[in-house]
Short mmCIF file of C-alpha atoms in Angstrom, two decimals:
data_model
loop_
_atom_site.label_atom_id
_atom_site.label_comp_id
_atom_site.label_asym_id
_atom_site.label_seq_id
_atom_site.Cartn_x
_atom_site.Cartn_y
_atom_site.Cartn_z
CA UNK A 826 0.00 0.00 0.00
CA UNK A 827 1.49 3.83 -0.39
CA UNK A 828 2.42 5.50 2.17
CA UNK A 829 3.18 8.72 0.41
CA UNK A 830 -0.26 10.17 -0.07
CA UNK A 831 -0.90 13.60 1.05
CA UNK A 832 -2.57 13.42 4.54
CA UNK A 833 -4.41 16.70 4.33
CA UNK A 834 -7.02 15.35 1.48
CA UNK A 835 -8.56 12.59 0.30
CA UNK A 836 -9.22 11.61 -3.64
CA UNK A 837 -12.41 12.25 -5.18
CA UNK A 838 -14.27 8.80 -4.79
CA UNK A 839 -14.43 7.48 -8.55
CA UNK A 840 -16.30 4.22 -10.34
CA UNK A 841 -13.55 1.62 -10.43
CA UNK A 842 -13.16 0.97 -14.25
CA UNK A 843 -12.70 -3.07 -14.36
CA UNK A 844 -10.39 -2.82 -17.11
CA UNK A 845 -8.18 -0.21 -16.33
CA UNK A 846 -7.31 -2.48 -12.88
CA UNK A 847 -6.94 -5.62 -15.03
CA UNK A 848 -4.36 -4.07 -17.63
CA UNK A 849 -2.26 -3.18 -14.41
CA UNK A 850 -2.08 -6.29 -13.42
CA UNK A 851 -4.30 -5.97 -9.68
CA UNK A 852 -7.55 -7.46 -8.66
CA UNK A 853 -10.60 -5.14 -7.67
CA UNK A 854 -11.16 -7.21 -4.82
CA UNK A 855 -9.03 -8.49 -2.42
CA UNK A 856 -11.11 -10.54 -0.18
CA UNK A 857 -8.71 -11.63 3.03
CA UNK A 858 -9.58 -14.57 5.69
CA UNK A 859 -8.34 -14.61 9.06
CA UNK A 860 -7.62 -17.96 10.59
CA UNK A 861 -6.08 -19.17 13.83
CA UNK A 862 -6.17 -22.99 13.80
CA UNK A 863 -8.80 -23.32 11.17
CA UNK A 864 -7.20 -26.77 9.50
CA UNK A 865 -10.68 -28.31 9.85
CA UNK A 866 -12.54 -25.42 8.08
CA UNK A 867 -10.45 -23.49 5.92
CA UNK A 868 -10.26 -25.51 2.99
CA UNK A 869 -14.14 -25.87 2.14
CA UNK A 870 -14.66 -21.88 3.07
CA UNK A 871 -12.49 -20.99 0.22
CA UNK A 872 -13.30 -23.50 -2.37
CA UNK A 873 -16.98 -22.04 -1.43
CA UNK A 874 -15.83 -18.69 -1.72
CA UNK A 875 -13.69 -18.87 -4.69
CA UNK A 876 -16.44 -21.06 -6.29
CA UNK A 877 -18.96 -18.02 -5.48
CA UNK A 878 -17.28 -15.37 -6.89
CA UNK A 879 -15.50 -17.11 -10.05
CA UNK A 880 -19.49 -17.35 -10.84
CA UNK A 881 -21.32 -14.27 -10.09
CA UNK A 882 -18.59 -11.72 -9.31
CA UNK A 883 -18.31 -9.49 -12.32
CA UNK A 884 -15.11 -8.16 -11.65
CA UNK A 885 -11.56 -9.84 -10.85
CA UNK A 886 -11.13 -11.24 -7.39
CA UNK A 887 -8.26 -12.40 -5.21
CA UNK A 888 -8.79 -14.20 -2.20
CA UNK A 889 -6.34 -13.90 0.65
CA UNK A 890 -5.84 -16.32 4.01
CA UNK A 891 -4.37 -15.09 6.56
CA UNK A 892 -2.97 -17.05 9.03
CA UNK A 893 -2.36 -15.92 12.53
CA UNK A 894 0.08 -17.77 13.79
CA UNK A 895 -1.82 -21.28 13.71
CA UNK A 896 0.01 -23.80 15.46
CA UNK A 897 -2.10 -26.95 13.84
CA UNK A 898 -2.19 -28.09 9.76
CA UNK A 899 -3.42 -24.65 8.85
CA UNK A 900 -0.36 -23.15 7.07
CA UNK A 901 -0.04 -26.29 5.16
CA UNK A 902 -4.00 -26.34 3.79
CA UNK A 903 -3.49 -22.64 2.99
CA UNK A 904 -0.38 -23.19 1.09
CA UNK A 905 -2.28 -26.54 -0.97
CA UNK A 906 -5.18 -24.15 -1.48
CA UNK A 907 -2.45 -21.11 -2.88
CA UNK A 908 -0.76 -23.58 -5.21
CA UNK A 909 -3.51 -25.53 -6.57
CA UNK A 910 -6.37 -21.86 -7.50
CA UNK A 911 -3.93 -19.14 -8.98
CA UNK A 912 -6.55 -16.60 -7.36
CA UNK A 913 -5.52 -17.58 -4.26
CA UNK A 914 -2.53 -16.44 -1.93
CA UNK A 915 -1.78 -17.06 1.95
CA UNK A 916 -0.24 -14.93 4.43
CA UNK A 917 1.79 -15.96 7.75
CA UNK A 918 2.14 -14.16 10.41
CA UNK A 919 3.85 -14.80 13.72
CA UNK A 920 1.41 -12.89 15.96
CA UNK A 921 -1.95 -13.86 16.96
CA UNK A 922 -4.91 -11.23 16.44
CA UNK A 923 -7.11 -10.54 13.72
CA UNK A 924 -6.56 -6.66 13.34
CA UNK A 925 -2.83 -7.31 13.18
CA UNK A 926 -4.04 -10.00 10.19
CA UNK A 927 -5.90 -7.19 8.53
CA UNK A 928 -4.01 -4.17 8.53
CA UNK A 929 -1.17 -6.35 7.86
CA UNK A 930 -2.55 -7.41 4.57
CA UNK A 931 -4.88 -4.77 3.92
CA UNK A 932 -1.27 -2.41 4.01
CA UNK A 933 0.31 -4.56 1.37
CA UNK A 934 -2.29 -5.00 -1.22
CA UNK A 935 -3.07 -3.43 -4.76
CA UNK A 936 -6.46 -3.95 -5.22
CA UNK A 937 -8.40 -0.81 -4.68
CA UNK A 938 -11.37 -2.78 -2.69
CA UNK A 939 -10.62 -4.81 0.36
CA UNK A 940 -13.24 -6.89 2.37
CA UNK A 941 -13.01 -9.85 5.01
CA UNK A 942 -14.77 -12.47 5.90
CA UNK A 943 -14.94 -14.60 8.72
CA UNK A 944 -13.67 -18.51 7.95
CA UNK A 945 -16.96 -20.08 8.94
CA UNK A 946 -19.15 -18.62 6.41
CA UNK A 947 -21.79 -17.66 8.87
CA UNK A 948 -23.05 -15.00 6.79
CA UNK A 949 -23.98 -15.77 2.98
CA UNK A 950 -22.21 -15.07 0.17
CA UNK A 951 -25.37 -13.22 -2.11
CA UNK A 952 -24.44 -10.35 0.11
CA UNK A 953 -20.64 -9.86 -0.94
CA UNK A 954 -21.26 -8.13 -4.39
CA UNK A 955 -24.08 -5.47 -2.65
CA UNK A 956 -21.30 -5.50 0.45
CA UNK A 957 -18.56 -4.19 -2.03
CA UNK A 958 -20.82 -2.61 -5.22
CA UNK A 959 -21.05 1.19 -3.52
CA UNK A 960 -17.27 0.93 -2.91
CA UNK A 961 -16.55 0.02 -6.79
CA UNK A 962 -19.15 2.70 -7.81
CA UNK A 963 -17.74 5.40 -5.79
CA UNK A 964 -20.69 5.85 -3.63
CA UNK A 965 -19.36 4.72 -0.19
CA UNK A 966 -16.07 4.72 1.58
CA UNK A 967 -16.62 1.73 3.97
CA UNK A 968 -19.53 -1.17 3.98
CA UNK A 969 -20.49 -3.70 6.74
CA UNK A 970 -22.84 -6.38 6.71
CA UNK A 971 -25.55 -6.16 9.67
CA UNK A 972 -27.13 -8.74 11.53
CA UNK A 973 -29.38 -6.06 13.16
CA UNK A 974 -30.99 -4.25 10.40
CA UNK A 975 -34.81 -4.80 9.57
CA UNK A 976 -34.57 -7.03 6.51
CA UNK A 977 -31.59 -8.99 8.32
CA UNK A 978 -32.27 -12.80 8.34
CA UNK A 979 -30.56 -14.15 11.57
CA UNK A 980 -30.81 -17.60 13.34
CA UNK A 981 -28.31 -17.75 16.69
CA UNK A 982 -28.60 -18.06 20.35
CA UNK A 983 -30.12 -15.80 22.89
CA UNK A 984 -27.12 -15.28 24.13
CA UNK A 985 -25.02 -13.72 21.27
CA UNK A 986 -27.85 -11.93 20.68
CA UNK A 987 -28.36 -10.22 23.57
CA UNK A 988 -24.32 -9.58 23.64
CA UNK A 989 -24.34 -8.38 20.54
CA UNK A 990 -27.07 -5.89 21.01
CA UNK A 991 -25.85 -4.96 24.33
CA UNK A 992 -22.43 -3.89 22.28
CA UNK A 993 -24.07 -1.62 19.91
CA UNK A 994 -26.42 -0.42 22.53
CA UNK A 995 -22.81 0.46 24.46
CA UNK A 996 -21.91 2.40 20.98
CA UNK A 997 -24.72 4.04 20.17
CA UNK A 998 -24.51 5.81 23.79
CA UNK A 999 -21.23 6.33 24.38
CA UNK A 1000 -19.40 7.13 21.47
CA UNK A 1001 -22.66 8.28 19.63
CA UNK A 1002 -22.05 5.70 16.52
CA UNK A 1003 -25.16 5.30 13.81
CA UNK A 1004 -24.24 1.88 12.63
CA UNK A 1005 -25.84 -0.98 13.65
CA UNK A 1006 -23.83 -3.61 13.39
CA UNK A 1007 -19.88 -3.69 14.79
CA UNK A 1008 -19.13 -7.02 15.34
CA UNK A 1009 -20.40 -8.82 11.99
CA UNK A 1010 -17.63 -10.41 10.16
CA UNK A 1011 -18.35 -9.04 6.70
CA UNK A 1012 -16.60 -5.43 5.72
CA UNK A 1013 -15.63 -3.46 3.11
CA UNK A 1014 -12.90 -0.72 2.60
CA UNK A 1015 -12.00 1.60 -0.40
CA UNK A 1016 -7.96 0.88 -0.32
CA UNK A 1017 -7.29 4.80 -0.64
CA UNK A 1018 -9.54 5.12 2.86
CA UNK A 1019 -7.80 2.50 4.77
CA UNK A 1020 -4.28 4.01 3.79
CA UNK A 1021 -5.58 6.70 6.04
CA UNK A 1022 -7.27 4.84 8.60
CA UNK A 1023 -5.39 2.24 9.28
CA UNK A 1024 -2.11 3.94 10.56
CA UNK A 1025 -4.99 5.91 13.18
CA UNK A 1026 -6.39 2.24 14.75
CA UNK A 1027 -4.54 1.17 17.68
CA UNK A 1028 -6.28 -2.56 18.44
CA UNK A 1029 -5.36 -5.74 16.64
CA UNK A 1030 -7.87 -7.91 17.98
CA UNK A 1031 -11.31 -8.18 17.67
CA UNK A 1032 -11.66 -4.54 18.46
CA UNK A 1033 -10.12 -3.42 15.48
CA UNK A 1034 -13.11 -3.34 13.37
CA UNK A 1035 -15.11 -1.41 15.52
CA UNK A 1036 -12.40 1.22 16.01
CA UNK A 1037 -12.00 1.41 12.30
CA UNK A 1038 -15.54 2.40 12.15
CA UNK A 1039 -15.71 4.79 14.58
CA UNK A 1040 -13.19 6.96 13.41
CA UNK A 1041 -14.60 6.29 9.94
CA UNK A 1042 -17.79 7.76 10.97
CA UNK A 1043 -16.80 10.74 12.87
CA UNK A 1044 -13.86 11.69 9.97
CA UNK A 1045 -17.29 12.08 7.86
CA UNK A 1046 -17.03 8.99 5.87
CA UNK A 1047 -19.72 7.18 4.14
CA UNK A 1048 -20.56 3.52 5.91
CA UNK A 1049 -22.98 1.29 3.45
CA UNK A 1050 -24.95 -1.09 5.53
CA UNK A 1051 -26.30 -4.36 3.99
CA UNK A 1052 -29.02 -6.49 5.61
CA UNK A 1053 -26.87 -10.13 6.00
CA UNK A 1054 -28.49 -13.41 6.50
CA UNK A 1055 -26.51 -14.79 8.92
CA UNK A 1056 -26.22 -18.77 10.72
CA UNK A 1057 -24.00 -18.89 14.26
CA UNK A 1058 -21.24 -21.12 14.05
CA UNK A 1059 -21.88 -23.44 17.20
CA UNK A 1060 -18.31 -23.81 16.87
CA UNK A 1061 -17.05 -20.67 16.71
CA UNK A 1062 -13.98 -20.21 19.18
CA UNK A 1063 -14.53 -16.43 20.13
CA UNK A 1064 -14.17 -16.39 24.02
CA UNK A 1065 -17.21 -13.66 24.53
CA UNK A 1066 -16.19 -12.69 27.91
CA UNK A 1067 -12.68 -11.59 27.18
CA UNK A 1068 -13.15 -10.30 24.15
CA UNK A 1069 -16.39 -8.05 25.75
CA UNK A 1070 -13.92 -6.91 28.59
CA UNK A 1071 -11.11 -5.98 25.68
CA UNK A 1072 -13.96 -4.07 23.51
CA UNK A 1073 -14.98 -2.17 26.63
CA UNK A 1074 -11.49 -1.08 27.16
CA UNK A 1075 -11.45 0.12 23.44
CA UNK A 1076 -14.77 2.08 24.06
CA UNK A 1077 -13.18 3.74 26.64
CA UNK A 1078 -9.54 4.41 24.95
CA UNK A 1079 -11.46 5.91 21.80
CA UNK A 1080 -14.48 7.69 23.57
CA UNK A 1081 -11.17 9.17 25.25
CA UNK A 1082 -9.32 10.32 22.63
CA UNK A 1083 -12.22 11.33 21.05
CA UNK A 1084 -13.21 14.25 24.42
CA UNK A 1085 -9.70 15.65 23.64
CA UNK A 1086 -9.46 15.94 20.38
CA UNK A 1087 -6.44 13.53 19.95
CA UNK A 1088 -6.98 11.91 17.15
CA UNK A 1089 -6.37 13.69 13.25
CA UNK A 1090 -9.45 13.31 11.55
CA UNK A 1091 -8.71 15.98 9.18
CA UNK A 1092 -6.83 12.92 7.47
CA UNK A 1093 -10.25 11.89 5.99
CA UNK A 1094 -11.03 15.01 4.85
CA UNK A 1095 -12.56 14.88 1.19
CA UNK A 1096 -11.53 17.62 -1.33
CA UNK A 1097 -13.29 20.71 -2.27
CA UNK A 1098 -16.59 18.95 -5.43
CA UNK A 1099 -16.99 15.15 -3.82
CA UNK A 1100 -19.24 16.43 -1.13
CA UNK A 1101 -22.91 17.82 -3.15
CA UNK A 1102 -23.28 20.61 -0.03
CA UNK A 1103 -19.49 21.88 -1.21
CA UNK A 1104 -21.06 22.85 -4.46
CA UNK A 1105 -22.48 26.54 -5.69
CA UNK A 1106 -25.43 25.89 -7.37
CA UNK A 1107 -27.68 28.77 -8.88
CA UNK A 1108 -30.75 28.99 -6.97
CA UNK A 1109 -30.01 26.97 -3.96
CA UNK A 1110 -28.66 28.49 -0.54
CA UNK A 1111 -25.78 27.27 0.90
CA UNK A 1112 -25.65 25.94 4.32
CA UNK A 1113 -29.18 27.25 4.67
CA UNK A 1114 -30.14 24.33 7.78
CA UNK A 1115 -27.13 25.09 9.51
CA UNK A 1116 -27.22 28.73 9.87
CA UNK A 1117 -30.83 28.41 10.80
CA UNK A 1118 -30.11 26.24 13.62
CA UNK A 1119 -27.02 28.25 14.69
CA UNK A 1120 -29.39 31.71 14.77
CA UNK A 1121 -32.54 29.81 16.44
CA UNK A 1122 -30.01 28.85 19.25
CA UNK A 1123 -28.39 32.31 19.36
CA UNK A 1124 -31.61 34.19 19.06
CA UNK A 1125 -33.31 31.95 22.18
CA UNK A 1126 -30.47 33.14 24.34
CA UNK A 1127 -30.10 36.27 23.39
CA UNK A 1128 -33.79 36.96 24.08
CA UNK A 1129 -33.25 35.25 27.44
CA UNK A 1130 -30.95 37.89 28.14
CA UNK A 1131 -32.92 40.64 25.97
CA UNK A 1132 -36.32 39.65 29.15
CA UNK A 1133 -34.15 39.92 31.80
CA UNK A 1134 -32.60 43.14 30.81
CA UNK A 1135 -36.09 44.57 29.90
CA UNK A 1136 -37.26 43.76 33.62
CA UNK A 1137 -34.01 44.75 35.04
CA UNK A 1138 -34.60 48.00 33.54
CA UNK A 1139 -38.03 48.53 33.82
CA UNK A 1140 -37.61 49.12 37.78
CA UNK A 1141 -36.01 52.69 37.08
CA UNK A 1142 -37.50 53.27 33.58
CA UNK A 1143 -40.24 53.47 31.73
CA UNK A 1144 -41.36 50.35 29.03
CA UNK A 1145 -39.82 52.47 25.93
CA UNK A 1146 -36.64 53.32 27.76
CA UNK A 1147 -35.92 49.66 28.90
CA UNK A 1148 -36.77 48.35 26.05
CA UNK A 1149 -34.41 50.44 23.69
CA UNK A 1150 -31.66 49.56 26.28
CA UNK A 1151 -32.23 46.17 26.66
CA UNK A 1152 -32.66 45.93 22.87
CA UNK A 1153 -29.56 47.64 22.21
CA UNK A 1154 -27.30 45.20 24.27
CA UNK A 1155 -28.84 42.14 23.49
CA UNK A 1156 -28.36 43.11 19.56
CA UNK A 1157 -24.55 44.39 20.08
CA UNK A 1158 -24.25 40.39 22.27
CA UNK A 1159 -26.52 38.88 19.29
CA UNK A 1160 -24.76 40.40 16.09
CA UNK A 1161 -21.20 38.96 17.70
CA UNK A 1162 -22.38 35.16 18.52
CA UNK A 1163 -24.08 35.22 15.11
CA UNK A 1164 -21.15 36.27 13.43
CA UNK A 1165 -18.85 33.53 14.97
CA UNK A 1166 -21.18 30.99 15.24
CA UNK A 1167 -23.86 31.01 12.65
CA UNK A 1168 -22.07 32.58 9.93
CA UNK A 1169 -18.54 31.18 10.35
CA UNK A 1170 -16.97 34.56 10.07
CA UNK A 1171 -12.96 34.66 12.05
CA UNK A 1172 -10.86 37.20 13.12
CA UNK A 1173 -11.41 40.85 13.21
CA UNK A 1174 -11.52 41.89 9.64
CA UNK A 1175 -15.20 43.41 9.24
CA UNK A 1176 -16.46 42.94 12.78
CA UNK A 1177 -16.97 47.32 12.96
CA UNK A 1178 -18.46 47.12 9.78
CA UNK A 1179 -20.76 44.27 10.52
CA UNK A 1180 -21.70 45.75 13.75
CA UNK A 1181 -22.89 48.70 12.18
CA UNK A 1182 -24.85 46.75 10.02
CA UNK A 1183 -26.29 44.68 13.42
CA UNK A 1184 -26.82 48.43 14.44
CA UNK A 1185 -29.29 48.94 11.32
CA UNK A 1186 -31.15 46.24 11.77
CA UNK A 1187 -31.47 46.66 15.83
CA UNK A 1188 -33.44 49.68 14.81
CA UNK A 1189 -35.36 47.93 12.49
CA UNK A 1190 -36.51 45.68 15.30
CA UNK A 1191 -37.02 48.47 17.53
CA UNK A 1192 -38.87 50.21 15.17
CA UNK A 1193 -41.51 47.20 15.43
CA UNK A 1194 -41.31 46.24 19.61
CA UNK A 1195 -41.73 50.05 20.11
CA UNK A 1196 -44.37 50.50 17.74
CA UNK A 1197 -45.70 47.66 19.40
CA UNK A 1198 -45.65 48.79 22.88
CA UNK A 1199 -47.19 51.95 21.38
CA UNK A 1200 -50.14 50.33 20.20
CA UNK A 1201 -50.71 48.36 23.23
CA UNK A 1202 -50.47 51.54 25.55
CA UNK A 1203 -52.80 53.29 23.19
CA UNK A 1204 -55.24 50.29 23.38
CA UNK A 1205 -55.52 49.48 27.03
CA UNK A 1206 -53.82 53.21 28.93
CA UNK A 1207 -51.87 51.32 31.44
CA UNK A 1208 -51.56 46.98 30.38
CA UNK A 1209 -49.82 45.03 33.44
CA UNK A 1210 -46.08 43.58 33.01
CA UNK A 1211 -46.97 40.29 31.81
CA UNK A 1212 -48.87 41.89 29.05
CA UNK A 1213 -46.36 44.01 27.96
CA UNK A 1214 -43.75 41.02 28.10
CA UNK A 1215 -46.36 39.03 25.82
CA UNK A 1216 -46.65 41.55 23.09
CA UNK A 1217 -43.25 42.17 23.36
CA UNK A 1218 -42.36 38.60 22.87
CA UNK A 1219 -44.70 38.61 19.71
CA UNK A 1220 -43.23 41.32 18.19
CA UNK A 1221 -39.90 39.96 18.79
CA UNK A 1222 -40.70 36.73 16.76
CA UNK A 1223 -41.41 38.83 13.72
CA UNK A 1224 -38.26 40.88 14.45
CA UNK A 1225 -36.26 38.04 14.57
CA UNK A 1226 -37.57 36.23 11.21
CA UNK A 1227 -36.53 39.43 9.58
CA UNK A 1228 -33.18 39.95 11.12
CA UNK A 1229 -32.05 36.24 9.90
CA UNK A 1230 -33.13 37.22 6.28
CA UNK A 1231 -31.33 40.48 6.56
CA UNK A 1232 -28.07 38.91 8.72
CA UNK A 1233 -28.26 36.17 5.62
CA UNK A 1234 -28.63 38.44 2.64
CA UNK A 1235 -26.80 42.09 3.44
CA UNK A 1236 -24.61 41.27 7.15
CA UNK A 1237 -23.34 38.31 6.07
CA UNK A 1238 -24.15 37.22 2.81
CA UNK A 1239 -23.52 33.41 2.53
CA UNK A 1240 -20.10 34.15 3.92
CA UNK A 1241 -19.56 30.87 6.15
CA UNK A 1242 -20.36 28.90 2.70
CA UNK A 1243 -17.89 31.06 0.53
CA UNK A 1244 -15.29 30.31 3.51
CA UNK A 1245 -15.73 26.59 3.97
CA UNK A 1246 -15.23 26.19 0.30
CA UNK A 1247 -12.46 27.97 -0.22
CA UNK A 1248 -10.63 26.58 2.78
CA UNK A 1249 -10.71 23.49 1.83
CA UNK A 1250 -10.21 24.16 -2.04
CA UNK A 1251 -6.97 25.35 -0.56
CA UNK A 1252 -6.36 22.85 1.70
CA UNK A 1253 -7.00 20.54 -1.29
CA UNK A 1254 -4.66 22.43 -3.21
CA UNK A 1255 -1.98 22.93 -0.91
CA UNK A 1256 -1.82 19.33 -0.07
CA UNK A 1257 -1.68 18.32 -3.40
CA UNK A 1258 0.98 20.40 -4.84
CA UNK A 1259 3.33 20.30 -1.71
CA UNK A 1260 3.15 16.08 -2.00
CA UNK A 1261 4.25 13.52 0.73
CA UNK A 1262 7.01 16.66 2.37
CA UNK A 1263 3.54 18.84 3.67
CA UNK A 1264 2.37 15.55 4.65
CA UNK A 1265 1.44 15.11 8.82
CA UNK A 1266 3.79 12.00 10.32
CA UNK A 1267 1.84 8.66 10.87
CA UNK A 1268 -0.34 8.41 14.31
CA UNK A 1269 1.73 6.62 17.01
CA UNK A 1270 2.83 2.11 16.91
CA UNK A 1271 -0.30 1.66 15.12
CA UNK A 1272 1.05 2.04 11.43
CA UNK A 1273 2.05 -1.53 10.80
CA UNK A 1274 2.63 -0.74 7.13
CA UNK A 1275 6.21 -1.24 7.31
CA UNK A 1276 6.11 -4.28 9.19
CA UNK A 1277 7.45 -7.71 7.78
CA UNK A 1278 4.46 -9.74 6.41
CA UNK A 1279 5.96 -12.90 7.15
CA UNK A 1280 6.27 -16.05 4.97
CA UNK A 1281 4.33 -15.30 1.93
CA UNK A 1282 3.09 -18.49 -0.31
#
């Protein structure tokens, strides 16, 4: 795998054209399995699996066993099985562990899609080309098959189930992850993702995957989920305690990392035209969700604030007086929070000119709660405080409808937009024309790219 690619961007995701790969000589799929002491079972999974996808997969395939560090016939099946199917190709390595298996071999291939399966099968094959088809067509970054999603087809014991839901119960609250399904043993990668994702996962056991997808997710990646239809091994090995009390410590290490911002998930940044809401089109705002949300937040505390003030100085004043002042400092506090937050707007540059603008449409607002109060004391002589703070409230909604559209289209006019795009056109840019010298180092022992691979048949 390269290890020169510029860290500060990620390629445009692209449809994988089947012959370009084939002229160069590398599969489009490289589909590894990770055995420890599988000499009973590893021999009919990959006739099975080569058998499967020499019929129905439309592309060229390569299917990978790695071995981690068996200490039974394996190595000596997997080598039969490499010399007798030219598709075919083992791995040993010394080291036990399943995400030392994968990033190991994941690192060192050439085919631009990787997946893995588990040996036993459990899950069947019809899913593998919708598993890896959003990854060829550029759609996706990362797919996993799930064992929990509605049209999922699962027969297991109550007890993995209720583990397994437990997990992703454990995920979905503490590290605030959308997919539903960690733990299946059928995944997808785009090979120019995991070059940057792999050198940022620290596990290399059974934690790995999740991990992987975790920092998938919150770098902004696409995850494809496909419903599986799954069988439990009775067999199956997998010591749940152990490996539950080694996942929990991985929640905790990432969740971790995660509350201090010590992990560099710029890495999976995508450049400026892959991303639709990156793109100017004519007739559609920008960013228009966002900066709504940012202003409703702003404009509910500022009008906390704007109340209190008004009552504050209503004991000394009369209603127009304490509302002006009130109105004035709550606009001067509401124009600066919606210029950082809302509209994205840094540093000084502008903030006297935009104030001044603020300043315009403060009296625009007090134009309408003052003509408001107006009315009302014309109406009823002398209304009680809680009226007043009603109407007031009213005429504050309407106020506030029209200082977005005016903050939107004369303040700031689509400025946090214009800046996100051309930051990362630049960063794009930059990244691309300094090459691998800009690029950041690799994050900490994980990178195992360098390592040996071992005996390779």
């Amino acid at each position: 795998m390269r290890t020169d690619t510029p860290w500060g961007t990620l390629p445009a995701r692209d449809h994988l054209l089947a012959g370009a790969v084939d002229a160069a000589g590398a599969p489009v799929l490289d589909v590894v399995v990770p055995v420890y002491n599988e000499e009973k079972d590893l021999e009919p999974c990959v006739l099975r699996l080569h058998d499967h996808l020499a019929r129905t997969f439309p592309y060229s395939f390569r299917i990978t066993v790695a071995d981690n560090a068996s200490t039974d016939r394996t190595p000596e099946v997997a080598a039969r099985l490499a010399a007798a199917l030219p598709r075919v190709r083992s791995y040993r390595l010394e080291e036990k562990g399943r995400g030392r298996a994968l990033r190991t071999v994941w690192s060192h291939s050439d085919a631009p899609v990787l997946a893995y399966m588990d040996v036993d099968l459990s899950t069947d094959l019809n899913a593998l080309l919708p598993l890896v088809a959003p990854l060829i067509s550029g759609h996706s970054d990362l797919a996993i098959g799930s064992r929990l999603s509605r049209g999922s087809r699962v027969v297991r014991g109550s007890k993995r189930e209720f583990v397994s839901r437990a997990y992703n119960l454990i995920l979905r609250s503490s590290l605030a992850a959308r997919f539903s399904d960690a733990q299946c043993g059928f995944k997808a990668v785009r090979r120019d993702v995991a070059e940057r994702l792999l050198p940022m996962v620290e596990d290399s056991g059974w934690f790995f995957d999740t991990e992987l997808l975790v920092l998938a997710e919150r770098g902004g990646l696409r995850i494809h989920e496909v419903p599986v239809d799954w069988v439990d091994d009775p067999d199956s090995t997998v010591h749940i305690v152990r490996t539950a009390t080694e996942d929990l410590k991985g929640v905790w290490r990432v969740g971790r990392a995660l509350a201090v911002g010590a992990l560099p998930l710029d890495r999976l940044a995508r450049p400026f035209g892959d991303d639709p809401r990156d793109r100017a089109l004519s007739g559609v705002p920008g960013g228009l969700a966002r900066q709504l949300v940012g202003f409703c937040v702003v404009g509910a505390l500022s009008t906390l604030v704007y109340l209190a003030l008004y009552s504050l100085f209503r004991l000394g004043a009369g209603p127009q007086l304490a509302n002006g002042g009130a109105l004035l400092v709550s606009a001067v506090a509401n124009t600066a929070a919606n210029r950082r937050l809302t509209f994205g707007v840094r540093g000084r540059g502008g903030a006297v000119r935009h104030q001044a603008q603020g300043l315009v449409v403060f009296a625009i607002g007090l134009a309408l709660t003052s003509g408001s109060l107006a009315a009302l004391g014309a109406a009823t002589g002398s209304p009680s405080h809680g009226t007043e703070l009603a109407v007031l409230i009213a005429a504050n909604l309407a106020a506030t409808v029209l200082r977005f559209l005016l903050f939107r289209a004369w303040v700031f006019p689509d400025r946090a937009d214009r800046t996100d795009r051309a930051d990362r056109a630049d960063r794009s840019r930059g990244a691309y024309e300094d090459g691998p010298a800009a690029a950041a180092p690799s994050a900490g022992p994980a990178d195992d790219t360098h390592h040996e691979l071992g005996n390779v048949r």
